[in-house]
Amino acid sequence: MVQATVFLGASGLVIGVLLALAANKFRVQEDPRIGEVAACLPGANCGACGFPGCYGLAVAICEGKAPVNACVVGGNAVAERISEILGTSAEALEPKVAVVHCQGASEEVAEYKGIRDCEALNMLGGNKYCTYGCLGLGSCVRACPFGAMSMGDNGLPVVDEAKCTGCGVCVKACPRGVIGVAPSSQEVDMRCHSYDRGPTVRKHCKAGCIGCAICVRSCPEKCRFMDRGTLAKIDYSACKNCGICFAKCPVKVISWTKRKVDAAS
């Protein structure tokens, strides 16, 4: 019994020494810049960059697998600090904000009493005639890591643009793709996401795009186009915020609002 105990103890000691030697021999030296870059990042771990958390992004940046301005939340200020650490330059990017492409005016066809989750309701087909619009259960609000969204009195999510970082987490949380992101300087937005034909929209929704294409024909910058032939959309890269499409829209599904976010920040 004593001999067995001594043998097991000695064996454990030898194995421990061998493991320690192996760990030291095969240890991978971490790039010291990773810790510095990680310290610059906001620590939100929102995943907007496409990497597993802020530390994962720091590793990717130092390994050249991600640009120094990959952190949407940190913006240009963080990109500049990372550039100083790596001795590179960062291209300035314009901040973005979330936009809700729906006005929630479709007729209800059923009463929903299930769990308060948009994905669950969407799996049932929704409770409104429009199968493209906002479901109104606030999954995007709960998903926002910055408290930049809330539910309005009309049952639609409201974006606090002063808090919004344009991270896109709410976009991923919406099962219908109702939420998008736009440049913070963009003043003209489309407030409908329905691909139904005009007569169907007119019959069941008080604030939906009818696909008349008046905005497309009126746009002097040619930045408006018809998606699938039924829904007018905006090419943000070409839009000059002239507001002509807003004035021409007969059903008022185009908004024209001065952004509260400072595009230079």
PDB file of C-alpha atoms in Angstrom:
ATOM      1  CA  MET A   1       0.000   0.000   0.000  1.00  0.00           C
ATOM      2  CA  VAL A   2       2.794   2.398   0.958  1.00  0.00           C
ATOM      3  CA  GLN A   3       4.808   1.467  -2.112  1.00  0.00           C
ATOM      4  CA  ALA A   4       1.836   2.085  -4.390  1.00  0.00           C
ATOM      5  CA  THR A   5       1.241   5.508  -2.844  1.00  0.00           C
ATOM      6  CA  VAL A   6       4.892   6.463  -3.234  1.00  0.00           C
ATOM      7  CA  PHE A   7       4.915   5.220  -6.824  1.00  0.00           C
ATOM      8  CA  LEU A   8       1.798   7.218  -7.743  1.00  0.00           C
ATOM      9  CA  GLY A   9       3.177  10.326  -6.089  1.00  0.00           C
ATOM     10  CA  ALA A  10       6.501  10.022  -7.877  1.00  0.00           C
ATOM     11  CA  SER A  11       4.761   9.384 -11.173  1.00  0.00           C
ATOM     12  CA  GLY A  12       2.616  12.470 -10.728  1.00  0.00           C
ATOM     13  CA  LEU A  13       5.685  14.562  -9.921  1.00  0.00           C
ATOM     14  CA  VAL A  14       7.545  13.353 -13.007  1.00  0.00           C
ATOM     15  CA  ILE A  15       4.535  13.935 -15.260  1.00  0.00           C
ATOM     16  CA  GLY A  16       4.066  17.425 -13.821  1.00  0.00           C
ATOM     17  CA  VAL A  17       7.704  18.313 -14.478  1.00  0.00           C
ATOM     18  CA  LEU A  18       7.470  16.998 -18.032  1.00  0.00           C
ATOM     19  CA  LEU A  19       4.274  18.984 -18.699  1.00  0.00           C
ATOM     20  CA  ALA A  20       5.870  22.151 -17.332  1.00  0.00           C
ATOM     21  CA  LEU A  21       8.927  21.662 -19.550  1.00  0.00           C
ATOM     22  CA  ALA A  22       6.718  20.998 -22.590  1.00  0.00           C
ATOM     23  CA  ALA A  23       4.571  24.068 -21.896  1.00  0.00           C
ATOM     24  CA  ASN A  24       7.671  26.231 -21.671  1.00  0.00           C
ATOM     25  CA  LYS A  25       9.215  24.775 -24.821  1.00  0.00           C
ATOM     26  CA  PHE A  26       6.115  25.075 -26.997  1.00  0.00           C
ATOM     27  CA  ARG A  27       4.818  28.332 -25.551  1.00  0.00           C
ATOM     28  CA  VAL A  28       3.676  30.764 -28.238  1.00  0.00           C
ATOM     29  CA  GLN A  29       4.845  34.305 -27.650  1.00  0.00           C
ATOM     30  CA  GLU A  30       1.907  36.731 -27.918  1.00  0.00           C
ATOM     31  CA  ASP A  31       2.330  39.936 -29.845  1.00  0.00           C
ATOM     32  CA  PRO A  32       2.593  42.610 -27.113  1.00  0.00           C
ATOM     33  CA  ARG A  33       0.609  44.994 -29.310  1.00  0.00           C
ATOM     34  CA  ILE A  34      -2.511  42.841 -28.941  1.00  0.00           C
ATOM     35  CA  GLY A  35      -3.007  43.921 -25.344  1.00  0.00           C
ATOM     36  CA  GLU A  36      -2.500  47.576 -26.266  1.00  0.00           C
ATOM     37  CA  VAL A  37      -4.984  47.385 -29.125  1.00  0.00           C
ATOM     38  CA  ALA A  38      -7.517  45.526 -26.971  1.00  0.00           C
ATOM     39  CA  ALA A  39      -7.235  48.279 -24.352  1.00  0.00           C
ATOM     40  CA  CYS A  40      -8.230  50.847 -27.004  1.00  0.00           C
ATOM     41  CA  LEU A  41     -11.391  48.986 -27.970  1.00  0.00           C
ATOM     42  CA  PRO A  42     -14.647  49.821 -26.129  1.00  0.00           C
ATOM     43  CA  GLY A  43     -15.136  46.339 -24.649  1.00  0.00           C
ATOM     44  CA  ALA A  44     -18.729  46.098 -25.847  1.00  0.00           C
ATOM     45  CA  ASN A  45     -18.140  42.662 -27.419  1.00  0.00           C
ATOM     46  CA  CYS A  46     -21.093  43.352 -29.722  1.00  0.00           C
ATOM     47  CA  GLY A  47     -19.734  41.354 -32.649  1.00  0.00           C
ATOM     48  CA  ALA A  48     -20.401  44.121 -35.182  1.00  0.00           C
ATOM     49  CA  CYS A  49     -16.847  43.717 -36.485  1.00  0.00           C
ATOM     50  CA  GLY A  50     -17.442  40.068 -37.315  1.00  0.00           C
ATOM     51  CA  PHE A  51     -14.929  38.751 -34.782  1.00  0.00           C
ATOM     52  CA  PRO A  52     -15.517  37.006 -31.422  1.00  0.00           C
ATOM     53  CA  GLY A  53     -15.406  39.983 -29.079  1.00  0.00           C
ATOM     54  CA  CYS A  54     -13.040  42.916 -28.764  1.00  0.00           C
ATOM     55  CA  TYR A  55     -10.020  40.752 -27.925  1.00  0.00           C
ATOM     56  CA  GLY A  56     -10.662  38.624 -31.017  1.00  0.00           C
ATOM     57  CA  LEU A  57     -10.712  41.807 -33.105  1.00  0.00           C
ATOM     58  CA  ALA A  58      -7.474  43.013 -31.490  1.00  0.00           C
ATOM     59  CA  VAL A  59      -5.753  39.773 -32.494  1.00  0.00           C
ATOM     60  CA  ALA A  60      -7.127  40.052 -36.040  1.00  0.00           C
ATOM     61  CA  ILE A  61      -5.955  43.660 -36.394  1.00  0.00           C
ATOM     62  CA  CYS A  62      -2.441  42.857 -35.212  1.00  0.00           C
ATOM     63  CA  GLU A  63      -2.286  39.865 -37.557  1.00  0.00           C
ATOM     64  CA  GLY A  64      -3.421  41.994 -40.488  1.00  0.00           C
ATOM     65  CA  LYS A  65      -6.715  40.124 -40.839  1.00  0.00           C
ATOM     66  CA  ALA A  66      -8.843  43.175 -40.035  1.00  0.00           C
ATOM     67  CA  PRO A  67      -8.394  46.901 -40.748  1.00  0.00           C
ATOM     68  CA  VAL A  68      -7.573  49.305 -37.936  1.00  0.00           C
ATOM     69  CA  ASN A  69     -10.997  50.949 -38.370  1.00  0.00           C
ATOM     70  CA  ALA A  70     -12.942  47.682 -38.050  1.00  0.00           C
ATOM     71  CA  CYS A  71     -14.527  48.714 -34.742  1.00  0.00           C
ATOM     72  CA  VAL A  72     -17.778  50.405 -35.714  1.00  0.00           C
ATOM     73  CA  VAL A  73     -18.586  51.281 -32.115  1.00  0.00           C
ATOM     74  CA  GLY A  74     -15.248  52.957 -31.395  1.00  0.00           C
ATOM     75  CA  GLY A  75     -15.342  54.953 -34.600  1.00  0.00           C
ATOM     76  CA  ASN A  76     -12.552  57.113 -35.921  1.00  0.00           C
ATOM     77  CA  ALA A  77     -11.167  58.028 -32.492  1.00  0.00           C
ATOM     78  CA  VAL A  78     -10.387  54.386 -31.673  1.00  0.00           C
ATOM     79  CA  ALA A  79      -9.037  53.784 -35.185  1.00  0.00           C
ATOM     80  CA  GLU A  80      -6.577  56.653 -34.764  1.00  0.00           C
ATOM     81  CA  ARG A  81      -5.274  55.311 -31.448  1.00  0.00           C
ATOM     82  CA  ILE A  82      -4.812  51.837 -32.916  1.00  0.00           C
ATOM     83  CA  SER A  83      -3.018  53.343 -35.920  1.00  0.00           C
ATOM     84  CA  GLU A  84      -0.545  55.022 -33.589  1.00  0.00           C
ATOM     85  CA  ILE A  85       0.193  51.688 -31.886  1.00  0.00           C
ATOM     86  CA  LEU A  86       0.708  49.858 -35.188  1.00  0.00           C
ATOM     87  CA  GLY A  87       2.410  52.721 -36.976  1.00  0.00           C
ATOM     88  CA  THR A  88      -0.150  52.783 -39.786  1.00  0.00           C
ATOM     89  CA  SER A  89      -2.830  55.134 -41.052  1.00  0.00           C
ATOM     90  CA  ALA A  90      -6.599  54.734 -40.801  1.00  0.00           C
ATOM     91  CA  GLU A  91      -9.180  55.787 -43.333  1.00  0.00           C
ATOM     92  CA  ALA A  92     -11.839  57.972 -41.736  1.00  0.00           C
ATOM     93  CA  LEU A  93     -15.275  56.369 -41.814  1.00  0.00           C
ATOM     94  CA  GLU A  94     -18.597  58.127 -41.432  1.00  0.00           C
ATOM     95  CA  PRO A  95     -20.624  56.962 -38.403  1.00  0.00           C
ATOM     96  CA  LYS A  96     -23.895  55.133 -39.056  1.00  0.00           C
ATOM     97  CA  VAL A  97     -27.232  54.953 -37.299  1.00  0.00           C
ATOM     98  CA  ALA A  98     -30.032  52.399 -37.270  1.00  0.00           C
ATOM     99  CA  VAL A  99     -33.150  53.089 -39.329  1.00  0.00           C
ATOM    100  CA  VAL A 100     -36.556  51.432 -38.950  1.00  0.00           C
ATOM    101  CA  HIS A 101     -38.050  50.850 -42.411  1.00  0.00           C
ATOM    102  CA  CYS A 102     -41.669  50.491 -41.315  1.00  0.00           C
ATOM    103  CA  GLN A 103     -44.468  52.675 -40.007  1.00  0.00           C
ATOM    104  CA  GLY A 104     -46.526  49.815 -38.569  1.00  0.00           C
ATOM    105  CA  ALA A 105     -49.780  50.757 -40.247  1.00  0.00           C
ATOM    106  CA  SER A 106     -50.797  47.338 -41.597  1.00  0.00           C
ATOM    107  CA  GLU A 107     -54.074  45.719 -40.541  1.00  0.00           C
ATOM    108  CA  GLU A 108     -53.942  43.039 -37.851  1.00  0.00           C
ATOM    109  CA  VAL A 109     -55.336  39.646 -38.813  1.00  0.00           C
ATOM    110  CA  ALA A 110     -54.915  37.809 -35.502  1.00  0.00           C
ATOM    111  CA  GLU A 111     -54.316  38.338 -31.795  1.00  0.00           C
ATOM    112  CA  TYR A 112     -50.982  37.050 -30.572  1.00  0.00           C
ATOM    113  CA  LYS A 113     -50.600  35.870 -26.959  1.00  0.00           C
ATOM    114  CA  GLY A 114     -47.318  33.962 -27.179  1.00  0.00           C
ATOM    115  CA  ILE A 115     -43.864  34.845 -25.871  1.00  0.00           C
ATOM    116  CA  ARG A 116     -42.666  38.376 -26.521  1.00  0.00           C
ATOM    117  CA  ASP A 117     -40.159  37.485 -29.203  1.00  0.00           C
ATOM    118  CA  CYS A 118     -40.231  38.584 -32.839  1.00  0.00           C
ATOM    119  CA  GLU A 119     -38.645  35.385 -34.118  1.00  0.00           C
ATOM    120  CA  ALA A 120     -41.334  33.286 -32.419  1.00  0.00           C
ATOM    121  CA  LEU A 121     -44.137  35.399 -33.893  1.00  0.00           C
ATOM    122  CA  ASN A 122     -42.496  35.405 -37.312  1.00  0.00           C
ATOM    123  CA  MET A 123     -42.384  31.598 -37.299  1.00  0.00           C
ATOM    124  CA  LEU A 124     -46.166  31.691 -36.992  1.00  0.00           C
ATOM    125  CA  GLY A 125     -46.433  34.073 -39.923  1.00  0.00           C
ATOM    126  CA  GLY A 126     -46.986  37.225 -37.890  1.00  0.00           C
ATOM    127  CA  ASN A 127     -50.233  38.805 -36.760  1.00  0.00           C
ATOM    128  CA  LYS A 128     -50.582  41.493 -39.435  1.00  0.00           C
ATOM    129  CA  TYR A 129     -51.638  41.334 -43.051  1.00  0.00           C
ATOM    130  CA  CYS A 130     -48.248  42.691 -44.158  1.00  0.00           C
ATOM    131  CA  THR A 131     -45.750  39.849 -44.003  1.00  0.00           C
ATOM    132  CA  TYR A 132     -42.796  42.226 -44.373  1.00  0.00           C
ATOM    133  CA  GLY A 133     -43.414  44.789 -41.629  1.00  0.00           C
ATOM    134  CA  CYS A 134     -42.316  45.200 -38.025  1.00  0.00           C
ATOM    135  CA  LEU A 135     -43.713  42.614 -35.619  1.00  0.00           C
ATOM    136  CA  GLY A 136     -43.543  45.046 -32.710  1.00  0.00           C
ATOM    137  CA  LEU A 137     -42.386  42.715 -29.924  1.00  0.00           C
ATOM    138  CA  GLY A 138     -39.127  44.557 -29.232  1.00  0.00           C
ATOM    139  CA  SER A 139     -36.496  41.887 -29.872  1.00  0.00           C
ATOM    140  CA  CYS A 140     -34.292  44.588 -31.404  1.00  0.00           C
ATOM    141  CA  VAL A 141     -34.684  46.763 -28.313  1.00  0.00           C
ATOM    142  CA  ARG A 142     -33.600  43.950 -26.005  1.00  0.00           C
ATOM    143  CA  ALA A 143     -30.673  43.085 -28.278  1.00  0.00           C
ATOM    144  CA  CYS A 144     -29.216  46.610 -28.422  1.00  0.00           C
ATOM    145  CA  PRO A 145     -26.069  46.631 -26.253  1.00  0.00           C
ATOM    146  CA  PHE A 146     -26.068  50.419 -25.913  1.00  0.00           C
ATOM    147  CA  GLY A 147     -29.628  51.168 -24.810  1.00  0.00           C
ATOM    148  CA  ALA A 148     -30.195  53.130 -28.000  1.00  0.00           C
ATOM    149  CA  MET A 149     -33.628  51.682 -28.786  1.00  0.00           C
ATOM    150  CA  SER A 150     -37.012  51.720 -27.101  1.00  0.00           C
ATOM    151  CA  MET A 151     -40.574  50.837 -28.043  1.00  0.00           C
ATOM    152  CA  GLY A 152     -42.738  53.783 -28.995  1.00  0.00           C
ATOM    153  CA  ASP A 153     -46.417  54.300 -28.238  1.00  0.00           C
ATOM    154  CA  ASN A 154     -47.232  53.135 -31.789  1.00  0.00           C
ATOM    155  CA  GLY A 155     -45.675  49.723 -31.167  1.00  0.00           C
ATOM    156  CA  LEU A 156     -42.593  50.419 -33.257  1.00  0.00           C
ATOM    157  CA  PRO A 157     -38.963  50.597 -32.138  1.00  0.00           C
ATOM    158  CA  VAL A 158     -37.569  54.108 -31.752  1.00  0.00           C
ATOM    159  CA  VAL A 159     -33.861  54.803 -32.287  1.00  0.00           C
ATOM    160  CA  ASP A 160     -32.054  57.232 -30.003  1.00  0.00           C
ATOM    161  CA  GLU A 161     -29.536  58.450 -32.566  1.00  0.00           C
ATOM    162  CA  ALA A 162     -27.403  60.152 -29.920  1.00  0.00           C
ATOM    163  CA  LYS A 163     -26.701  56.730 -28.382  1.00  0.00           C
ATOM    164  CA  CYS A 164     -26.747  54.595 -31.524  1.00  0.00           C
ATOM    165  CA  THR A 165     -23.332  53.400 -32.695  1.00  0.00           C
ATOM    166  CA  GLY A 166     -24.495  51.759 -35.917  1.00  0.00           C
ATOM    167  CA  CYS A 167     -23.215  48.402 -34.695  1.00  0.00           C
ATOM    168  CA  GLY A 168     -25.991  46.513 -36.493  1.00  0.00           C
ATOM    169  CA  VAL A 169     -26.902  44.177 -33.618  1.00  0.00           C
ATOM    170  CA  CYS A 170     -30.542  45.251 -33.948  1.00  0.00           C
ATOM    171  CA  VAL A 171     -30.384  44.471 -37.667  1.00  0.00           C
ATOM    172  CA  LYS A 172     -29.402  40.877 -36.886  1.00  0.00           C
ATOM    173  CA  ALA A 173     -32.122  40.619 -34.224  1.00  0.00           C
ATOM    174  CA  CYS A 174     -34.944  41.500 -36.636  1.00  0.00           C
ATOM    175  CA  PRO A 175     -36.240  38.352 -38.381  1.00  0.00           C
ATOM    176  CA  ARG A 176     -37.849  40.392 -41.141  1.00  0.00           C
ATOM    177  CA  GLY A 177     -34.986  42.705 -42.041  1.00  0.00           C
ATOM    178  CA  VAL A 178     -37.027  45.787 -41.198  1.00  0.00           C
ATOM    179  CA  ILE A 179     -34.072  47.561 -39.580  1.00  0.00           C
ATOM    180  CA  GLY A 180     -31.081  48.819 -41.518  1.00  0.00           C
ATOM    181  CA  VAL A 181     -28.175  51.194 -40.965  1.00  0.00           C
ATOM    182  CA  ALA A 182     -27.588  54.469 -42.778  1.00  0.00           C
ATOM    183  CA  PRO A 183     -24.800  57.077 -42.805  1.00  0.00           C
ATOM    184  CA  SER A 184     -25.339  59.554 -40.000  1.00  0.00           C
ATOM    185  CA  SER A 185     -25.475  62.409 -42.515  1.00  0.00           C
ATOM    186  CA  GLN A 186     -28.308  60.772 -44.451  1.00  0.00           C
ATOM    187  CA  GLU A 187     -31.496  62.765 -44.014  1.00  0.00           C
ATOM    188  CA  VAL A 188     -33.779  60.966 -46.471  1.00  0.00           C
ATOM    189  CA  ASP A 189     -34.994  57.473 -45.594  1.00  0.00           C
ATOM    190  CA  MET A 190     -37.529  54.947 -46.840  1.00  0.00           C
ATOM    191  CA  ARG A 191     -40.036  53.977 -44.141  1.00  0.00           C
ATOM    192  CA  CYS A 192     -41.458  50.865 -45.751  1.00  0.00           C
ATOM    193  CA  HIS A 193     -40.160  47.329 -46.262  1.00  0.00           C
ATOM    194  CA  SER A 194     -43.114  45.745 -48.081  1.00  0.00           C
ATOM    195  CA  TYR A 195     -42.691  44.073 -51.457  1.00  0.00           C
ATOM    196  CA  ASP A 196     -46.429  43.640 -51.951  1.00  0.00           C
ATOM    197  CA  ARG A 197     -47.970  45.138 -55.065  1.00  0.00           C
ATOM    198  CA  GLY A 198     -49.495  48.595 -54.887  1.00  0.00           C
ATOM    199  CA  PRO A 199     -53.186  47.527 -54.819  1.00  0.00           C
ATOM    200  CA  THR A 200     -52.498  45.092 -51.964  1.00  0.00           C
ATOM    201  CA  VAL A 201     -50.632  47.720 -49.965  1.00  0.00           C
ATOM    202  CA  ARG A 202     -53.381  50.298 -50.486  1.00  0.00           C
ATOM    203  CA  LYS A 203     -55.994  47.850 -49.251  1.00  0.00           C
ATOM    204  CA  HIS A 204     -54.284  46.735 -46.059  1.00  0.00           C
ATOM    205  CA  CYS A 205     -51.752  49.413 -45.031  1.00  0.00           C
ATOM    206  CA  LYS A 206     -52.176  53.117 -44.420  1.00  0.00           C
ATOM    207  CA  ALA A 207     -48.490  53.958 -44.796  1.00  0.00           C
ATOM    208  CA  GLY A 208     -46.855  51.617 -47.291  1.00  0.00           C
ATOM    209  CA  CYS A 209     -44.983  52.031 -50.564  1.00  0.00           C
ATOM    210  CA  ILE A 210     -47.304  51.453 -53.528  1.00  0.00           C
ATOM    211  CA  GLY A 211     -44.492  51.056 -56.060  1.00  0.00           C
ATOM    212  CA  CYS A 212     -45.540  54.021 -58.210  1.00  0.00           C
ATOM    213  CA  ALA A 213     -41.861  54.903 -58.882  1.00  0.00           C
ATOM    214  CA  ILE A 214     -42.565  58.650 -58.846  1.00  0.00           C
ATOM    215  CA  CYS A 215     -39.601  59.126 -56.504  1.00  0.00           C
ATOM    216  CA  VAL A 216     -37.340  57.176 -58.871  1.00  0.00           C
ATOM    217  CA  ARG A 217     -38.320  59.271 -61.886  1.00  0.00           C
ATOM    218  CA  SER A 218     -38.058  62.540 -59.931  1.00  0.00           C
ATOM    219  CA  CYS A 219     -34.614  61.980 -58.361  1.00  0.00           C
ATOM    220  CA  PRO A 220     -32.031  64.291 -60.014  1.00  0.00           C
ATOM    221  CA  GLU A 221     -29.145  62.172 -58.709  1.00  0.00           C
ATOM    222  CA  LYS A 222     -30.611  58.896 -60.015  1.00  0.00           C
ATOM    223  CA  CYS A 223     -29.973  57.393 -56.587  1.00  0.00           C
ATOM    224  CA  ARG A 224     -33.423  55.854 -56.198  1.00  0.00           C
ATOM    225  CA  PHE A 225     -34.342  52.498 -57.676  1.00  0.00           C
ATOM    226  CA  MET A 226     -37.122  49.915 -57.599  1.00  0.00           C
ATOM    227  CA  ASP A 227     -36.180  46.729 -55.765  1.00  0.00           C
ATOM    228  CA  ARG A 228     -37.970  43.664 -57.237  1.00  0.00           C
ATOM    229  CA  GLY A 229     -40.051  46.145 -59.177  1.00  0.00           C
ATOM    230  CA  THR A 230     -42.312  46.956 -56.217  1.00  0.00           C
ATOM    231  CA  LEU A 231     -40.347  48.747 -53.453  1.00  0.00           C
ATOM    232  CA  ALA A 232     -38.494  52.043 -53.864  1.00  0.00           C
ATOM    233  CA  LYS A 233     -35.068  52.181 -52.222  1.00  0.00           C
ATOM    234  CA  ILE A 234     -32.224  54.668 -51.848  1.00  0.00           C
ATOM    235  CA  ASP A 235     -28.586  54.381 -52.856  1.00  0.00           C
ATOM    236  CA  TYR A 236     -27.055  56.268 -49.919  1.00  0.00           C
ATOM    237  CA  SER A 237     -23.714  56.700 -51.674  1.00  0.00           C
ATOM    238  CA  ALA A 238     -25.301  58.942 -54.314  1.00  0.00           C
ATOM    239  CA  CYS A 239     -28.069  60.687 -52.347  1.00  0.00           C
ATOM    240  CA  LYS A 240     -27.590  64.452 -51.843  1.00  0.00           C
ATOM    241  CA  ASN A 241     -30.499  64.897 -49.381  1.00  0.00           C
ATOM    242  CA  CYS A 242     -32.304  67.241 -51.759  1.00  0.00           C
ATOM    243  CA  GLY A 243     -35.699  66.067 -50.493  1.00  0.00           C
ATOM    244  CA  ILE A 244     -37.409  65.984 -53.891  1.00  0.00           C
ATOM    245  CA  CYS A 245     -38.452  62.348 -53.427  1.00  0.00           C
ATOM    246  CA  PHE A 246     -39.917  63.270 -50.055  1.00  0.00           C
ATOM    247  CA  ALA A 247     -42.019  66.018 -51.643  1.00  0.00           C
ATOM    248  CA  LYS A 248     -43.160  63.844 -54.541  1.00  0.00           C
ATOM    249  CA  CYS A 249     -44.159  60.686 -52.630  1.00  0.00           C
ATOM    250  CA  PRO A 250     -47.987  60.481 -52.737  1.00  0.00           C
ATOM    251  CA  VAL A 251     -48.275  58.159 -49.720  1.00  0.00           C
ATOM    252  CA  LYS A 252     -45.616  59.816 -47.526  1.00  0.00           C
ATOM    253  CA  VAL A 253     -43.477  56.753 -46.844  1.00  0.00           C
ATOM    254  CA  ILE A 254     -40.272  58.754 -47.378  1.00  0.00           C
ATOM    255  CA  SER A 255     -38.977  60.728 -44.413  1.00  0.00           C
ATOM    256  CA  TRP A 256     -36.710  63.751 -44.534  1.00  0.00           C
ATOM    257  CA  THR A 257     -35.259  64.505 -41.113  1.00  0.00           C
ATOM    258  CA  LYS A 258     -32.095  66.236 -39.979  1.00  0.00           C
ATOM    259  CA  ARG A 259     -29.965  63.695 -38.172  1.00  0.00           C
ATOM    260  CA  LYS A 260     -29.138  64.328 -34.515  1.00  0.00           C
ATOM    261  CA  VAL A 261     -25.782  62.601 -34.831  1.00  0.00           C
ATOM    262  CA  ASP A 262     -22.728  64.688 -35.667  1.00  0.00           C
ATOM    263  CA  ALA A 263     -21.282  63.134 -38.833  1.00  0.00           C
ATOM    264  CA  ALA A 264     -17.842  64.588 -38.072  1.00  0.00           C
ATOM    265  CA  SER A 265     -17.511  62.724 -34.764  1.00  0.00           C
TER     266      SER A 265
END
